[in-house]
Amino acid sequence: MIRVTLARPWLEARLAAPMRVLSWAPHGAGFRVTDRVLWREVRNADLGPGTDALAWLAARLPARDVVAMMTSCDVGTWQEARACIQGVPAQAVVTLGLTNAESVGRRRDWQAVEFGTINILVATGAALSRPAQIEALSIAVEARTAALMEADIPLPTGRATGTGTDCVALACPPGGRLRHAGLHTATGEAVGAVVRTAVARATAAWIAARG
């Protein structure tokens, strides 16, 4: 469903066919039909004070009809997970850094932290309607949070539930009419399972890399 290629500073996720992608990504946000989702690895020197990050990213994209995310973590540490629930396939690809982790509803002084981020692409073969795709995206976010809470990462404000710059993209076949993708559905279970597993793997790797 997703083929991943690493060509630093880019990580490319190529979908098997054009899919409708829903995200709040820095490039290609909202609903967009594409077969490519990109991660761009950045460093502090890339984005100095006063830099327009969105314009900087747009100027470096290899194509315009893509969804693109940015991260300061090593894109070579990406993790993935796959599942098929009652004939509904799903796959997630995750990069993760937690240097600017937050506990929801209790933000820290962002000027005092470095910027990591959690970037997630999850694709499902379920032919979802737009409202159902929004519901599935919410489950992906819930799964990310569940995986982080299970990791029990302490912050001055509580346990980490995400970072201040997370991005999630959910892809499905365009033109679908399935009306529901909640936790009681096979789609919801598949999406939740792969995101939860991939985020858990990425979190464990991030913790291990720091001793």
Coordinates of N, CA and C in Angstrom, one line a residue:
M1 N 0.8 -1.2 0.0 CA 0.0 0.0 0.0 C 0.9 1.3 0.0
I2 N 1.9 1.3 0.8 CA 2.9 2.4 0.9 C 4.3 1.8 0.6
R3 N 5.0 2.5 -0.3 CA 6.4 2.1 -0.5 C 7.3 3.3 0.0
V4 N 8.2 3.0 0.9 CA 9.0 4.1 1.5 C 10.4 4.1 0.9
T5 N 10.8 5.3 0.5 CA 12.2 5.5 0.0 C 12.8 6.6 0.8
L6 N 14.1 6.4 1.3 CA 14.8 7.4 2.0 C 15.9 7.9 1.1
A7 N 15.9 9.2 0.9 CA 16.9 10.0 0.1 C 17.1 11.3 0.9
R8 N 17.8 11.2 2.0 CA 18.0 12.3 2.9 C 18.4 13.6 2.2
P9 N 17.8 14.7 2.5 CA 16.9 15.0 3.6 C 15.4 14.7 3.4
W10 N 15.1 13.9 2.4 CA 13.7 13.5 2.1 C 13.4 12.1 2.5
L11 N 12.2 11.9 2.9 CA 11.6 10.6 3.1 C 10.4 10.6 2.2
E12 N 10.2 9.7 1.3 CA 9.1 9.6 0.4 C 8.2 8.4 0.7
A13 N 7.0 8.6 0.8 CA 6.0 7.5 0.9 C 5.2 7.5 -0.4
R14 N 5.4 6.5 -1.2 CA 4.6 6.4 -2.5 C 3.5 5.5 -2.3
L15 N 2.3 6.0 -2.5 CA 1.1 5.2 -2.5 C 0.9 4.4 -3.7
A16 N 0.2 3.2 -3.6 CA 0.1 2.3 -4.8 C -0.7 3.0 -5.9
A17 N -1.6 3.9 -5.6 CA -2.4 4.6 -6.5 C -2.7 6.0 -5.9
P18 N -3.2 6.9 -6.7 CA -3.6 8.2 -6.1 C -4.7 8.0 -5.1
M19 N -4.6 8.6 -4.0 CA -5.5 8.4 -2.9 C -5.9 9.8 -2.4
R20 N -7.1 9.9 -1.8 CA -7.5 11.2 -1.1 C -6.8 11.3 0.2
V21 N -6.0 12.3 0.4 CA -5.3 12.4 1.7 C -5.8 13.6 2.4
L22 N -6.1 13.4 3.7 CA -6.6 14.5 4.6 C -5.5 14.7 5.6
S23 N -5.1 16.0 5.8 CA -4.1 16.3 6.7 C -4.2 17.8 7.1
W24 N -3.3 18.2 8.0 CA -3.0 19.6 8.3 C -1.6 19.9 8.0
A25 N -1.0 19.2 7.0 CA 0.4 19.3 6.7 C 0.8 20.7 6.3
P26 N 2.1 21.0 6.4 CA 2.5 22.4 6.0 C 2.3 22.6 4.5
H27 N 2.3 21.6 3.7 CA 2.1 21.7 2.2 C 1.0 20.6 1.9
G28 N 0.0 21.1 1.2 CA -1.1 20.2 0.7 C -2.1 19.8 1.8
A29 N -2.3 20.7 2.7 CA -3.3 20.5 3.8 C -4.7 20.4 3.3
G30 N -5.6 19.8 4.1 CA -7.0 19.6 3.7 C -7.1 18.3 3.0
F31 N -8.1 18.3 2.0 CA -8.2 17.1 1.2 C -7.4 17.3 -0.1
R32 N -6.6 16.3 -0.4 CA -5.8 16.4 -1.7 C -5.6 15.0 -2.2
V33 N -5.9 14.8 -3.5 CA -5.6 13.6 -4.2 C -4.2 13.5 -4.7
T34 N -3.4 12.5 -4.2 CA -2.0 12.4 -4.6 C -1.6 11.0 -4.4
D35 N -0.4 10.7 -4.9 CA 0.2 9.3 -4.6 C 1.5 9.5 -3.9
R36 N 1.8 10.7 -3.4 CA 3.1 11.0 -2.8 C 2.9 11.8 -1.5
V37 N 3.5 11.3 -0.4 CA 3.6 12.1 0.8 C 5.1 12.1 1.2
L38 N 5.6 13.4 1.5 CA 7.0 13.6 1.7 C 7.2 14.1 3.1
W39 N 8.4 13.7 3.7 CA 8.9 14.3 4.9 C 10.2 15.0 4.5
R40 N 10.4 16.2 5.0 CA 11.6 17.0 4.8 C 12.3 17.1 6.2
E41 N 13.5 16.6 6.3 CA 14.3 16.7 7.5 C 15.0 18.1 7.5
V42 N 14.9 18.9 8.5 CA 15.4 20.2 8.6 C 16.3 20.3 9.8
R43 N 17.2 21.3 9.8 CA 18.1 21.6 10.9 C 17.9 23.1 11.3
N44 N 18.4 23.5 12.4 CA 18.3 24.8 12.9 C 18.8 25.8 11.9
A45 N 19.9 25.5 11.2 CA 20.5 26.4 10.2 C 19.6 26.6 9.0
D46 N 18.7 25.7 8.8 CA 17.8 25.8 7.6 C 16.7 26.9 7.9
L47 N 16.3 27.0 9.1 CA 15.1 27.9 9.4 C 15.5 28.9 10.5
G48 N 16.2 29.9 10.1 CA 16.7 30.9 11.0 C 15.6 31.8 11.4
P49 N 15.8 32.8 12.3 CA 14.8 33.7 12.8 C 14.2 34.5 11.6
G50 N 12.9 34.6 11.5 CA 12.3 35.3 10.5 C 12.0 34.5 9.2
T51 N 12.5 33.3 9.2 CA 12.3 32.5 8.0 C 10.8 32.0 7.9
D52 N 10.3 32.2 6.7 CA 8.9 31.7 6.4 C 9.0 30.2 6.1
A53 N 8.7 29.4 7.1 CA 9.0 27.9 6.9 C 8.2 27.3 5.8
L54 N 6.9 27.8 5.6 CA 6.1 27.2 4.6 C 6.6 27.6 3.2
A55 N 7.1 28.8 3.0 CA 7.7 29.2 1.7 C 9.0 28.5 1.5
W56 N 9.7 28.3 2.6 CA 11.0 27.6 2.4 C 10.8 26.2 2.0
L57 N 9.8 25.5 2.5 CA 9.5 24.1 2.1 C 9.0 24.1 0.7
A58 N 8.0 25.0 0.4 CA 7.4 25.0 -1.0 C 8.5 25.2 -2.0
A59 N 9.5 26.0 -1.8 CA 10.6 26.3 -2.7 C 11.4 25.1 -3.0
R60 N 11.4 24.1 -2.1 CA 12.3 22.9 -2.3 C 11.6 21.6 -2.7
L61 N 10.3 21.7 -2.8 CA 9.5 20.5 -3.2 C 9.9 20.0 -4.6
P62 N 10.0 18.7 -4.8 CA 10.3 18.2 -6.1 C 9.1 18.2 -7.0
A63 N 7.9 18.4 -6.4 CA 6.6 18.5 -7.2 C 5.6 19.2 -6.3
R64 N 4.6 19.8 -7.0 CA 3.6 20.6 -6.3 C 2.5 19.8 -5.8
D65 N 2.1 18.7 -6.5 CA 0.9 17.9 -6.2 C 1.2 16.8 -5.1
V66 N 1.8 17.2 -4.1 CA 2.2 16.3 -3.0 C 1.7 16.8 -1.7
V67 N 1.7 16.0 -0.7 CA 1.5 16.4 0.7 C 2.9 16.3 1.4
A68 N 3.3 17.3 2.1 CA 4.7 17.4 2.6 C 4.7 17.9 4.1
M69 N 5.5 17.2 4.9 CA 5.6 17.5 6.3 C 7.1 17.8 6.6
M70 N 7.3 18.4 7.7 CA 8.7 18.8 8.1 C 9.0 18.2 9.5
T71 N 10.3 17.9 9.7 CA 10.7 17.4 11.0 C 12.1 17.7 11.2
S72 N 12.5 17.8 12.5 CA 13.9 18.0 12.8 C 14.5 16.6 13.3
C73 N 13.7 15.6 13.3 CA 14.3 14.3 13.7 C 14.9 13.6 12.5
D74 N 15.7 12.6 12.7 CA 16.4 11.8 11.7 C 15.3 11.0 10.9
V75 N 15.1 11.4 9.7 CA 14.0 10.7 8.9 C 14.4 9.2 8.6
G76 N 15.7 8.9 8.8 CA 16.1 7.5 8.6 C 15.6 6.6 9.7
T77 N 15.1 7.1 10.8 CA 14.6 6.3 11.9 C 13.1 6.0 11.8
W78 N 12.5 6.1 10.6 CA 11.1 5.9 10.4 C 10.7 4.5 10.8
Q79 N 9.5 4.3 11.2 CA 8.9 3.0 11.6 C 7.6 2.8 10.9
E80 N 7.2 1.6 10.7 CA 5.9 1.3 10.1 C 5.2 0.2 10.8
A81 N 4.0 0.0 10.4 CA 3.2 -1.1 10.9 C 2.1 -1.4 9.9
R82 N 1.6 -2.6 9.8 CA 0.6 -3.0 8.9 C -0.4 -3.9 9.6
A83 N -1.6 -3.9 9.1 CA -2.7 -4.7 9.6 C -3.8 -4.9 8.6
C84 N -4.5 -6.0 8.7 CA -5.7 -6.2 7.9 C -6.8 -6.8 8.8
I85 N -7.9 -6.0 9.0 CA -9.0 -6.4 9.9 C -10.2 -6.6 9.0
Q86 N -10.7 -7.9 9.0 CA -11.9 -8.2 8.3 C -11.8 -7.7 6.8
G87 N -10.7 -7.9 6.2 CA -10.5 -7.5 4.8 C -10.1 -6.1 4.6
V88 N -10.0 -5.3 5.6 CA -9.7 -3.8 5.5 C -8.2 -3.7 5.8
P89 N -7.4 -3.3 4.8 CA -6.0 -3.2 5.1 C -5.6 -1.8 5.6
A90 N -4.6 -1.7 6.3 CA -4.1 -0.4 6.7 C -2.6 -0.5 7.0
Q91 N -1.9 0.7 6.7 CA -0.4 0.7 6.9 C -0.1 2.1 7.5
A92 N 0.8 2.2 8.4 CA 1.2 3.5 9.0 C 2.7 3.6 8.8
V93 N 3.2 4.9 8.5 CA 4.6 5.2 8.5 C 4.7 6.4 9.5
V94 N 5.7 6.3 10.4 CA 5.9 7.3 11.4 C 7.3 7.7 11.5
T95 N 7.6 9.1 11.7 CA 8.8 9.6 12.2 C 8.5 10.3 13.5
L96 N 9.4 10.2 14.5 CA 9.1 10.7 15.8 C 10.3 11.3 16.5
G97 N 10.1 12.5 17.0 CA 11.0 13.1 18.0 C 10.2 13.8 19.1
L98 N 10.7 13.7 20.3 CA 9.9 14.2 21.4 C 10.6 15.3 22.2
T99 N 11.5 16.0 21.5 CA 12.2 17.1 22.3 C 11.2 18.2 22.6
N100 N 10.1 18.4 21.9 CA 9.2 19.4 22.3 C 7.8 18.8 22.7
A101 N 7.9 17.7 23.4 CA 6.7 17.0 23.9 C 5.8 17.9 24.7
E102 N 4.5 17.6 24.7 CA 3.6 18.4 25.5 C 2.6 17.4 26.2
S103 N 2.0 17.8 27.3 CA 0.9 17.1 27.9 C -0.4 18.0 27.5
V104 N -1.3 17.4 26.9 CA -2.5 18.1 26.3 C -3.1 19.0 27.4
G105 N -3.4 20.3 27.0 CA -4.1 21.2 27.9 C -3.1 21.9 28.9
R106 N -1.8 21.6 28.8 CA -0.9 22.1 29.8 C 0.4 22.5 29.0
R107 N 0.4 23.4 28.2 CA 1.5 23.7 27.3 C 2.7 24.3 28.1
R108 N 3.9 24.0 27.6 CA 5.1 24.5 28.2 C 5.5 25.7 27.4
D109 N 6.6 26.4 27.9 CA 7.2 27.5 27.3 C 7.9 27.0 26.0
W110 N 7.3 27.2 24.9 CA 7.9 26.6 23.7 C 9.3 27.2 23.3
Q111 N 9.5 28.4 23.8 CA 10.8 29.0 23.5 C 12.0 28.3 24.3
A112 N 11.6 27.5 25.2 CA 12.6 26.8 26.1 C 13.0 25.4 25.6
V113 N 12.3 25.0 24.5 CA 12.6 23.6 24.1 C 13.0 23.5 22.6
E114 N 13.7 22.4 22.3 CA 14.0 22.2 20.9 C 12.8 21.6 20.2
F115 N 12.8 21.5 18.9 CA 11.7 21.1 18.1 C 11.9 19.7 17.6
G116 N 11.2 18.7 18.1 CA 11.0 17.4 17.5 C 9.7 17.5 16.8
T117 N 9.1 16.4 16.4 CA 7.7 16.3 16.0 C 7.3 14.8 15.8
I118 N 6.1 14.6 15.7 CA 5.6 13.2 15.3 C 4.8 13.4 14.0
N119 N 5.3 12.8 13.0 CA 4.7 12.9 11.7 C 4.2 11.5 11.3
I120 N 2.9 11.4 11.0 CA 2.3 10.1 10.7 C 1.5 10.1 9.4
L121 N 1.8 9.1 8.6 CA 0.9 8.8 7.4 C 0.3 7.5 7.7
V122 N -1.0 7.4 7.5 CA -1.7 6.1 7.6 C -2.6 6.0 6.4
A123 N -2.5 4.9 5.7 CA -3.4 4.6 4.6 C -4.2 3.4 4.8
T124 N -5.5 3.5 4.3 CA -6.4 2.4 4.5 C -7.0 2.1 3.1
G125 N -7.4 0.9 2.9 CA -8.0 0.5 1.7 C -9.5 0.7 1.7
A126 N -10.1 1.1 2.9 CA -11.5 1.4 3.0 C -11.9 2.6 2.2
A127 N -13.0 2.5 1.4 CA -13.4 3.6 0.5 C -14.3 4.5 1.4
L128 N -13.7 5.4 2.1 CA -14.4 6.2 3.1 C -15.1 7.5 2.4
S129 N -16.2 7.9 2.9 CA -16.8 9.2 2.6 C -15.9 10.2 3.3
R130 N -16.1 11.5 2.9 CA -15.3 12.5 3.6 C -15.5 12.6 5.1
P131 N -16.8 12.6 5.5 CA -17.0 12.6 7.0 C -16.4 11.4 7.7
A132 N -16.4 10.2 7.1 CA -15.8 9.0 7.7 C -14.3 9.1 7.7
Q133 N -13.8 9.8 6.7 CA -12.3 10.0 6.7 C -11.9 10.9 7.8
I134 N -12.7 11.9 8.1 CA -12.4 12.8 9.3 C -12.5 12.0 10.6
E135 N -13.5 11.1 10.6 CA -13.6 10.3 11.8 C -12.3 9.3 12.0
A136 N -11.9 8.8 10.8 CA -10.7 7.9 10.9 C -9.5 8.7 11.3
L137 N -9.4 9.9 10.8 CA -8.2 10.7 11.2 C -8.2 11.0 12.7
S138 N -9.4 11.2 13.3 CA -9.4 11.4 14.7 C -9.0 10.1 15.5
I139 N -9.3 9.0 14.9 CA -8.8 7.7 15.6 C -7.3 7.6 15.5
A140 N -6.7 8.0 14.4 CA -5.3 8.0 14.2 C -4.6 8.9 15.3
V141 N -5.2 10.0 15.6 CA -4.7 10.9 16.6 C -4.9 10.3 18.0
E142 N -6.0 9.6 18.2 CA -6.2 8.9 19.5 C -5.2 7.8 19.7
A143 N -4.9 7.1 18.6 CA -3.9 6.0 18.7 C -2.5 6.5 19.0
R144 N -2.2 7.6 18.4 CA -0.9 8.3 18.7 C -0.8 8.6 20.2
T145 N -1.9 9.2 20.7 CA -1.9 9.6 22.1 C -1.8 8.4 23.1
A146 N -2.6 7.3 22.7 CA -2.5 6.1 23.5 C -1.1 5.5 23.6
A147 N -0.5 5.5 22.5 CA 0.9 4.9 22.4 C 1.8 5.7 23.3
L148 N 1.7 7.0 23.2 CA 2.6 7.9 24.1 C 2.3 7.7 25.5
M149 N 1.0 7.7 25.9 CA 0.7 7.5 27.3 C 1.2 6.2 27.9
E150 N 1.1 5.1 27.0 CA 1.7 3.9 27.5 C 3.2 3.9 27.7
A151 N 3.9 4.8 27.0 CA 5.3 4.9 27.1 C 5.6 5.7 28.4
D152 N 4.7 6.4 29.0 CA 4.8 7.1 30.3 C 6.0 8.0 30.3
I153 N 6.1 8.9 29.4 CA 7.2 9.9 29.4 C 6.8 11.1 30.2
P154 N 7.6 11.3 31.3 CA 7.2 12.4 32.2 C 7.6 13.8 31.7
L155 N 6.8 14.8 32.0 CA 7.1 16.2 31.7 C 6.8 17.0 33.0
P156 N 7.2 18.2 33.1 CA 6.9 19.0 34.3 C 5.4 19.2 34.4
T157 N 4.7 19.1 33.3 CA 3.2 19.3 33.2 C 2.4 18.1 33.2
G158 N 3.0 16.9 33.3 CA 2.3 15.6 33.3 C 2.9 14.6 32.3
R159 N 2.2 13.7 31.8 CA 2.7 12.7 30.9 C 2.6 13.2 29.4
A160 N 3.6 12.9 28.6 CA 3.5 13.4 27.2 C 2.4 12.7 26.5
T161 N 1.6 13.5 25.7 CA 0.5 13.0 24.9 C 0.7 13.4 23.4
G162 N 1.8 14.1 23.1 CA 2.1 14.5 21.7 C 3.2 15.5 21.8
T163 N 3.4 16.2 20.6 CA 4.3 17.3 20.6 C 3.6 18.6 20.1
G164 N 4.2 19.7 20.2 CA 3.6 20.9 19.7 C 3.5 21.1 18.2
T165 N 4.1 20.2 17.5 CA 4.2 20.3 16.0 C 3.8 19.1 15.3
D166 N 3.0 18.2 15.9 CA 2.6 16.9 15.3 C 1.8 17.2 14.0
C167 N 1.9 16.2 13.1 CA 1.1 16.2 11.9 C 0.6 14.8 11.6
V168 N -0.6 14.7 11.2 CA -1.2 13.4 10.8 C -1.8 13.5 9.4
A169 N -1.6 12.5 8.6 CA -2.2 12.5 7.3 C -2.8 11.1 7.1
L170 N -4.1 11.1 6.6 CA -4.8 9.8 6.4 C -5.2 9.7 5.0
A171 N -4.8 8.6 4.3 CA -5.1 8.4 2.9 C -6.1 7.2 2.7
C172 N -7.0 7.4 1.8 CA -8.0 6.4 1.4 C -8.3 6.5 -0.1
P173 N -8.9 5.5 -0.7 CA -9.3 5.7 -2.1 C -10.3 6.8 -2.2
P174 N -10.2 7.6 -3.3 CA -11.1 8.7 -3.5 C -12.5 8.2 -4.0
G175 N -13.5 9.1 -3.7 CA -14.8 8.8 -4.2 C -15.6 7.8 -3.3
G176 N -15.1 7.5 -2.1 CA -15.8 6.5 -1.3 C -17.1 6.9 -0.7
R177 N -17.9 5.9 -0.3 CA -19.2 6.3 0.3 C -19.4 5.6 1.7
L178 N -18.4 4.9 2.2 CA -18.6 4.3 3.6 C -18.8 5.4 4.6
R179 N -19.8 5.3 5.4 CA -20.2 6.4 6.2 C -19.6 6.4 7.6
H180 N -19.0 5.3 8.0 CA -18.6 5.2 9.4 C -17.2 4.6 9.5
A181 N -16.3 5.1 10.4 CA -15.0 4.6 10.6 C -14.6 4.7 12.0
G182 N -15.6 4.5 12.9 CA -15.3 4.6 14.3 C -14.7 3.4 15.0
L183 N -14.5 3.5 16.3 CA -13.8 2.4 17.0 C -14.5 1.1 16.9
H184 N -15.8 1.0 16.6 CA -16.5 -0.2 16.5 C -16.4 -0.9 15.1
T185 N -15.7 -0.2 14.2 CA -15.7 -0.7 12.8 C -14.3 -1.3 12.5
A186 N -14.3 -2.1 11.5 CA -13.0 -2.7 11.0 C -12.0 -1.7 10.6
T187 N -12.5 -0.6 9.9 CA -11.6 0.5 9.5 C -11.0 1.2 10.7
G188 N -11.8 1.5 11.7 CA -11.3 2.1 12.9 C -10.3 1.3 13.6
E189 N -10.6 0.0 13.7 CA -9.6 -0.9 14.4 C -8.3 -1.0 13.6
A190 N -8.4 -1.1 12.3 CA -7.2 -1.2 11.5 C -6.3 0.1 11.6
V191 N -7.0 1.2 11.4 CA -6.2 2.5 11.5 C -5.6 2.7 12.8
G192 N -6.4 2.4 13.9 CA -5.9 2.6 15.2 C -4.8 1.6 15.5
A193 N -4.9 0.4 15.1 CA -3.8 -0.6 15.4 C -2.5 -0.2 14.8
V194 N -2.5 0.2 13.5 CA -1.2 0.4 12.9 C -0.6 1.7 13.4
V195 N -1.4 2.7 13.6 CA -0.8 3.9 14.2 C -0.2 3.7 15.6
R196 N -1.0 3.0 16.4 CA -0.6 2.8 17.8 C 0.7 1.9 17.8
T197 N 0.8 0.9 17.0 CA 2.0 0.1 16.9 C 3.2 0.9 16.4
A198 N 3.0 1.6 15.3 CA 4.1 2.3 14.7 C 4.7 3.4 15.6
V199 N 3.7 4.1 16.3 CA 4.2 5.2 17.2 C 4.9 4.5 18.4
A200 N 4.4 3.4 18.9 CA 5.0 2.7 20.0 C 6.5 2.3 19.6
R201 N 6.6 1.8 18.4 CA 8.0 1.4 18.0 C 8.9 2.6 17.9
A202 N 8.4 3.7 17.3 CA 9.2 4.9 17.1 C 9.6 5.5 18.5
T203 N 8.6 5.4 19.4 CA 8.9 6.0 20.7 C 10.0 5.2 21.4
A204 N 9.9 3.9 21.4 CA 10.9 3.0 22.0 C 12.2 3.2 21.4
A205 N 12.3 3.4 20.1 CA 13.6 3.6 19.4 C 14.2 5.0 19.8
W206 N 13.3 6.0 19.9 CA 13.8 7.3 20.3 C 14.3 7.3 21.8
I207 N 13.6 6.6 22.6 CA 14.1 6.5 24.0 C 15.4 5.7 24.1
A208 N 15.5 4.6 23.3 CA 16.7 3.8 23.3 C 17.9 4.6 22.8
A209 N 17.7 5.4 21.8 CA 18.8 6.2 21.2 C 19.4 7.2 22.2
R210 N 18.6 7.5 23.2 CA 19.1 8.5 24.2 C 19.6 7.8 25.5
G211 N 19.7 6.5 25.4 CA 20.3 5.8 26.6 C 19.3 5.6 27.7

